[in-house]
């Protein structure tokens, strides 16, 4: 299979249809679930879809286990090429690596201004014209409205989209009556898309909790394979 066909047949196309064309520039999307359900895998698949289209992605990790993030990229890419018999796989992989930057921050140590300054230096001064920023491991329970608003303004100003992961605590009531995660209630007007992952008996269900202004939980025809955590 050639790269263009792989892009066209990607399950991300179906996801984009489920959220009115996908995440646009200046918008924030959230992948929410309890710990260990598959948020990082989905974020990496969203990033790889951009990278396969020769777009640039910055992956920001707020955990100390960045080697796991690199393993996700390796494993998911290898799964793609094994299933789809991708032509020129090594060349494609080299392009993917070239267009991806992984950055690691400590939420307790670095301020939002320091983080955004580092990102701006890479994008503007460094000429790394990113199409999307992936943010994994950020704790929304320890965030504030000003911080999320600053990221929103940053994305709008530089014309890129931002995908976050959000771990919801099991001891809380996870979602309100509309299906919206309570951990995100304080930032609801800043967030454009929210996807919730929920483990079922034989699969992991993906539900759209918010779609560009509409809070109406619905499950598109998409699931995660519980073994590989790949979108189906």
Protein backbone atom coordinates (compact mmCIF):
# COMPACT_ATOMS: atom_id res chain seq x y z
CA UNK A 1 0.00 0.00 0.00
CA UNK A 2 1.25 3.48 -0.82
CA UNK A 3 1.30 6.20 1.85
CA UNK A 4 -1.54 8.19 0.28
CA UNK A 5 -3.85 5.17 0.42
CA UNK A 6 -2.91 4.54 4.05
CA UNK A 7 -3.86 8.13 4.89
CA UNK A 8 -7.15 7.88 3.02
CA UNK A 9 -8.12 4.61 4.73
CA UNK A 10 -7.06 5.68 8.21
CA UNK A 11 -9.73 5.40 10.94
CA UNK A 12 -8.87 9.03 11.72
CA UNK A 13 -10.96 9.95 8.65
CA UNK A 14 -14.01 8.42 10.32
CA UNK A 15 -13.19 10.19 13.57
CA UNK A 16 -12.97 13.51 11.71
CA UNK A 17 -16.41 12.88 10.21
CA UNK A 18 -17.74 12.28 13.73
CA UNK A 19 -16.52 15.69 14.93
CA UNK A 20 -17.49 17.91 12.02
CA UNK A 21 -14.30 17.63 10.02
CA UNK A 22 -11.85 17.24 12.88
CA UNK A 23 -9.91 19.67 15.02
CA UNK A 24 -9.23 22.95 13.23
CA UNK A 25 -6.54 25.56 13.77
CA UNK A 26 -6.89 27.41 17.04
CA UNK A 27 -8.96 24.62 18.58
CA UNK A 28 -8.37 22.39 21.61
CA UNK A 29 -9.40 18.74 21.77
CA UNK A 30 -9.30 16.39 24.76
CA UNK A 31 -8.96 12.60 24.99
CA UNK A 32 -10.32 11.73 28.46
CA UNK A 33 -10.43 8.47 30.40
CA UNK A 34 -9.37 6.83 33.61
CA UNK A 35 -5.70 5.92 33.86
CA UNK A 36 -4.37 3.18 31.57
CA UNK A 37 -7.26 2.99 29.09
CA UNK A 38 -5.49 4.23 25.94
CA UNK A 39 -5.26 8.02 25.84
CA UNK A 40 -1.59 8.13 24.83
CA UNK A 41 -2.19 5.59 22.07
CA UNK A 42 -4.97 7.72 20.57
CA UNK A 43 -2.84 10.87 20.81
CA UNK A 44 0.02 9.11 19.02
CA UNK A 45 -2.33 7.87 16.30
CA UNK A 46 -3.61 11.42 15.79
CA UNK A 47 -0.01 12.64 15.60
CA UNK A 48 1.07 9.90 13.19
CA UNK A 49 -1.82 10.76 10.89
CA UNK A 50 -0.47 14.31 10.66
CA UNK A 51 3.11 13.09 10.24
CA UNK A 52 2.15 10.71 7.42
CA UNK A 53 0.74 13.77 5.64
CA UNK A 54 4.21 15.39 5.92
CA UNK A 55 2.98 17.83 8.57
CA UNK A 56 5.00 18.73 11.65
CA UNK A 57 3.96 17.78 15.18
CA UNK A 58 5.29 18.73 18.61
CA UNK A 59 4.60 16.12 21.29
CA UNK A 60 4.73 17.62 24.78
CA UNK A 61 4.97 15.17 27.68
CA UNK A 62 4.38 16.11 31.31
CA UNK A 63 5.50 12.71 32.54
CA UNK A 64 9.03 11.56 33.29
CA UNK A 65 8.64 8.45 31.11
CA UNK A 66 9.29 9.94 27.68
CA UNK A 67 10.87 6.69 26.48
CA UNK A 68 7.39 5.15 26.67
CA UNK A 69 6.11 7.84 24.30
CA UNK A 70 8.82 7.01 21.77
CA UNK A 71 7.93 3.33 22.13
CA UNK A 72 4.31 4.14 21.29
CA UNK A 73 5.38 5.85 18.07
CA UNK A 74 7.62 2.92 17.14
CA UNK A 75 5.06 0.25 17.96
CA UNK A 76 2.08 1.90 16.30
CA UNK A 77 4.05 2.73 13.16
CA UNK A 78 5.31 -0.85 12.96
CA UNK A 79 1.75 -2.12 13.42
CA UNK A 80 0.64 0.09 10.53
CA UNK A 81 3.29 -1.12 8.12
CA UNK A 82 2.83 -4.77 9.07
CA UNK A 83 -0.92 -4.68 8.52
CA UNK A 84 -0.92 -2.51 5.41
CA UNK A 85 2.34 -3.60 3.68
CA UNK A 86 3.38 0.03 3.36
CA UNK A 87 5.72 0.72 0.43
CA UNK A 88 9.01 2.52 1.14
CA UNK A 89 8.36 2.07 4.86
CA UNK A 90 11.88 3.10 5.90
CA UNK A 91 11.71 6.37 3.93
CA UNK A 92 8.29 7.12 5.39
CA UNK A 93 9.54 6.38 8.90
CA UNK A 94 12.53 8.70 8.44
CA UNK A 95 10.19 11.48 7.34
CA UNK A 96 7.96 10.88 10.36
CA UNK A 97 10.91 11.13 12.75
CA UNK A 98 12.20 14.27 11.03
CA UNK A 99 8.84 16.05 11.40
CA UNK A 100 8.27 15.17 15.06
CA UNK A 101 9.75 16.88 18.12
CA UNK A 102 9.31 15.51 21.64
CA UNK A 103 9.50 18.00 24.52
CA UNK A 104 9.34 17.23 28.23
CA UNK A 105 8.16 19.66 30.94
CA UNK A 106 7.40 19.52 34.65
CA UNK A 107 4.02 21.03 35.43
CA UNK A 108 5.04 21.88 38.99
CA UNK A 109 8.29 23.61 38.03
CA UNK A 110 7.68 25.46 34.77
CA UNK A 111 5.12 28.24 34.39
CA UNK A 112 2.79 28.49 31.42
CA UNK A 113 4.82 31.48 30.16
CA UNK A 114 8.06 29.48 30.23
CA UNK A 115 6.47 26.56 28.40
CA UNK A 116 4.84 28.71 25.74
CA UNK A 117 8.08 30.65 25.30
CA UNK A 118 9.94 27.39 24.64
CA UNK A 119 7.30 26.27 22.14
CA UNK A 120 7.34 29.64 20.38
CA UNK A 121 11.14 29.56 20.14
CA UNK A 122 10.97 26.18 18.41
CA UNK A 123 8.14 27.13 16.06
CA UNK A 124 9.03 30.73 15.20
CA UNK A 125 12.75 31.23 15.80
CA UNK A 126 13.56 27.58 15.06
CA UNK A 127 11.43 27.44 11.92
CA UNK A 128 9.63 24.26 12.99
CA UNK A 129 6.25 25.16 11.54
CA UNK A 130 4.10 22.74 13.53
CA UNK A 131 0.59 21.87 12.42
CA UNK A 132 -0.39 20.39 15.79
CA UNK A 133 0.74 20.12 19.39
CA UNK A 134 0.06 16.94 21.33
CA UNK A 135 0.05 17.36 25.14
CA UNK A 136 0.14 14.22 27.26
CA UNK A 137 0.22 13.79 31.04
CA UNK A 138 -1.07 17.27 31.90
CA UNK A 139 -3.06 17.33 35.17
CA UNK A 140 -6.25 19.34 34.68
CA UNK A 141 -7.06 19.05 38.40
CA UNK A 142 -4.03 21.26 39.11
CA UNK A 143 -4.58 23.69 36.23
CA UNK A 144 -6.45 26.99 36.09
CA UNK A 145 -8.54 28.84 33.55
CA UNK A 146 -5.79 31.32 32.72
CA UNK A 147 -3.40 28.55 31.74
CA UNK A 148 -5.82 26.87 29.32
CA UNK A 149 -6.85 30.25 27.88
CA UNK A 150 -3.18 31.05 27.22
CA UNK A 151 -2.74 27.81 25.29
CA UNK A 152 -5.91 28.55 23.32
CA UNK A 153 -4.60 32.00 22.39
CA UNK A 154 -1.21 30.53 21.49
CA UNK A 155 -2.86 28.02 19.14
CA UNK A 156 -5.01 30.70 17.52
CA UNK A 157 -2.04 33.03 17.08
CA UNK A 158 0.19 30.45 15.42
CA UNK A 159 -2.52 28.66 13.47
CA UNK A 160 -2.23 25.18 14.96
CA UNK A 161 -4.44 22.71 16.82
CA UNK A 162 -3.86 21.22 20.27
CA UNK A 163 -4.81 17.74 21.51
CA UNK A 164 -4.58 16.99 25.25
CA UNK A 165 -5.01 13.85 27.27
CA UNK A 166 -6.97 14.13 30.52
CA UNK A 167 -6.97 11.48 33.23
CA UNK A 168 -10.25 11.49 35.15
CA UNK A 169 -10.14 10.32 38.76
CA UNK A 170 -12.16 7.23 39.53
CA UNK A 171 -13.15 8.47 42.98
CA UNK A 172 -15.02 11.40 41.45
CA UNK A 173 -18.28 11.25 39.58
CA UNK A 174 -16.57 10.96 36.23
CA UNK A 175 -19.04 12.86 34.04
CA UNK A 176 -22.08 15.09 34.42
CA UNK A 177 -25.53 14.16 33.10
CA UNK A 178 -24.59 15.24 29.57
CA UNK A 179 -21.52 12.98 29.61
CA UNK A 180 -19.01 15.83 29.98
CA UNK A 181 -15.98 15.01 32.20
CA UNK A 182 -16.17 16.93 35.47
CA UNK A 183 -12.40 17.48 35.47
CA UNK A 184 -12.88 19.81 32.48
CA UNK A 185 -15.95 21.74 33.61
CA UNK A 186 -13.96 24.84 34.55
CA UNK A 187 -12.52 25.11 31.04
CA UNK A 188 -15.53 24.02 28.96
CA UNK A 189 -15.72 27.22 26.90
CA UNK A 190 -12.03 26.87 25.94
CA UNK A 191 -12.42 23.29 24.69
CA UNK A 192 -13.84 22.45 21.27
CA UNK A 193 -13.87 18.64 21.23
CA UNK A 194 -13.94 16.05 24.02
CA UNK A 195 -13.62 12.31 23.39
CA UNK A 196 -14.15 9.83 26.23
CA UNK A 197 -12.62 6.35 26.28
CA UNK A 198 -14.48 3.72 28.31
CA UNK A 199 -13.46 0.07 28.69
CA UNK A 200 -16.14 -2.50 27.87
CA UNK A 201 -15.95 -6.28 28.11
CA UNK A 202 -14.29 -6.92 24.74
CA UNK A 203 -13.31 -3.46 23.50
CA UNK A 204 -12.76 0.17 24.46
CA UNK A 205 -15.56 2.49 23.40
CA UNK A 206 -14.91 6.00 22.06
CA UNK A 207 -17.67 8.50 22.80
CA UNK A 208 -17.93 12.09 21.57
CA UNK A 209 -18.84 14.17 24.66
CA UNK A 210 -18.46 17.60 23.06
CA UNK A 211 -18.40 18.49 19.40
CA UNK A 212 -17.77 22.16 18.66
CA UNK A 213 -20.32 23.61 21.05
CA UNK A 214 -22.72 20.67 21.31
CA UNK A 215 -22.59 18.68 24.56
CA UNK A 216 -24.29 15.51 23.42
CA UNK A 217 -22.55 12.24 24.24
CA UNK A 218 -22.69 9.88 21.28
CA UNK A 219 -20.63 6.89 20.21
CA UNK A 220 -19.41 6.92 16.60
CA UNK A 221 -18.69 3.65 14.82
CA UNK A 222 -15.24 3.48 16.43
CA UNK A 223 -13.58 1.39 19.11
CA UNK A 224 -10.10 0.64 20.35
CA UNK A 225 -8.68 -2.84 20.07
CA UNK A 226 -8.05 -3.77 23.74
CA UNK A 227 -4.85 -5.63 22.75
CA UNK A 228 -3.13 -3.09 20.50
CA UNK A 229 -5.10 0.04 21.56
CA UNK A 230 -5.41 0.93 17.89
CA UNK A 231 -8.51 2.67 16.55
CA UNK A 232 -10.82 0.33 14.66
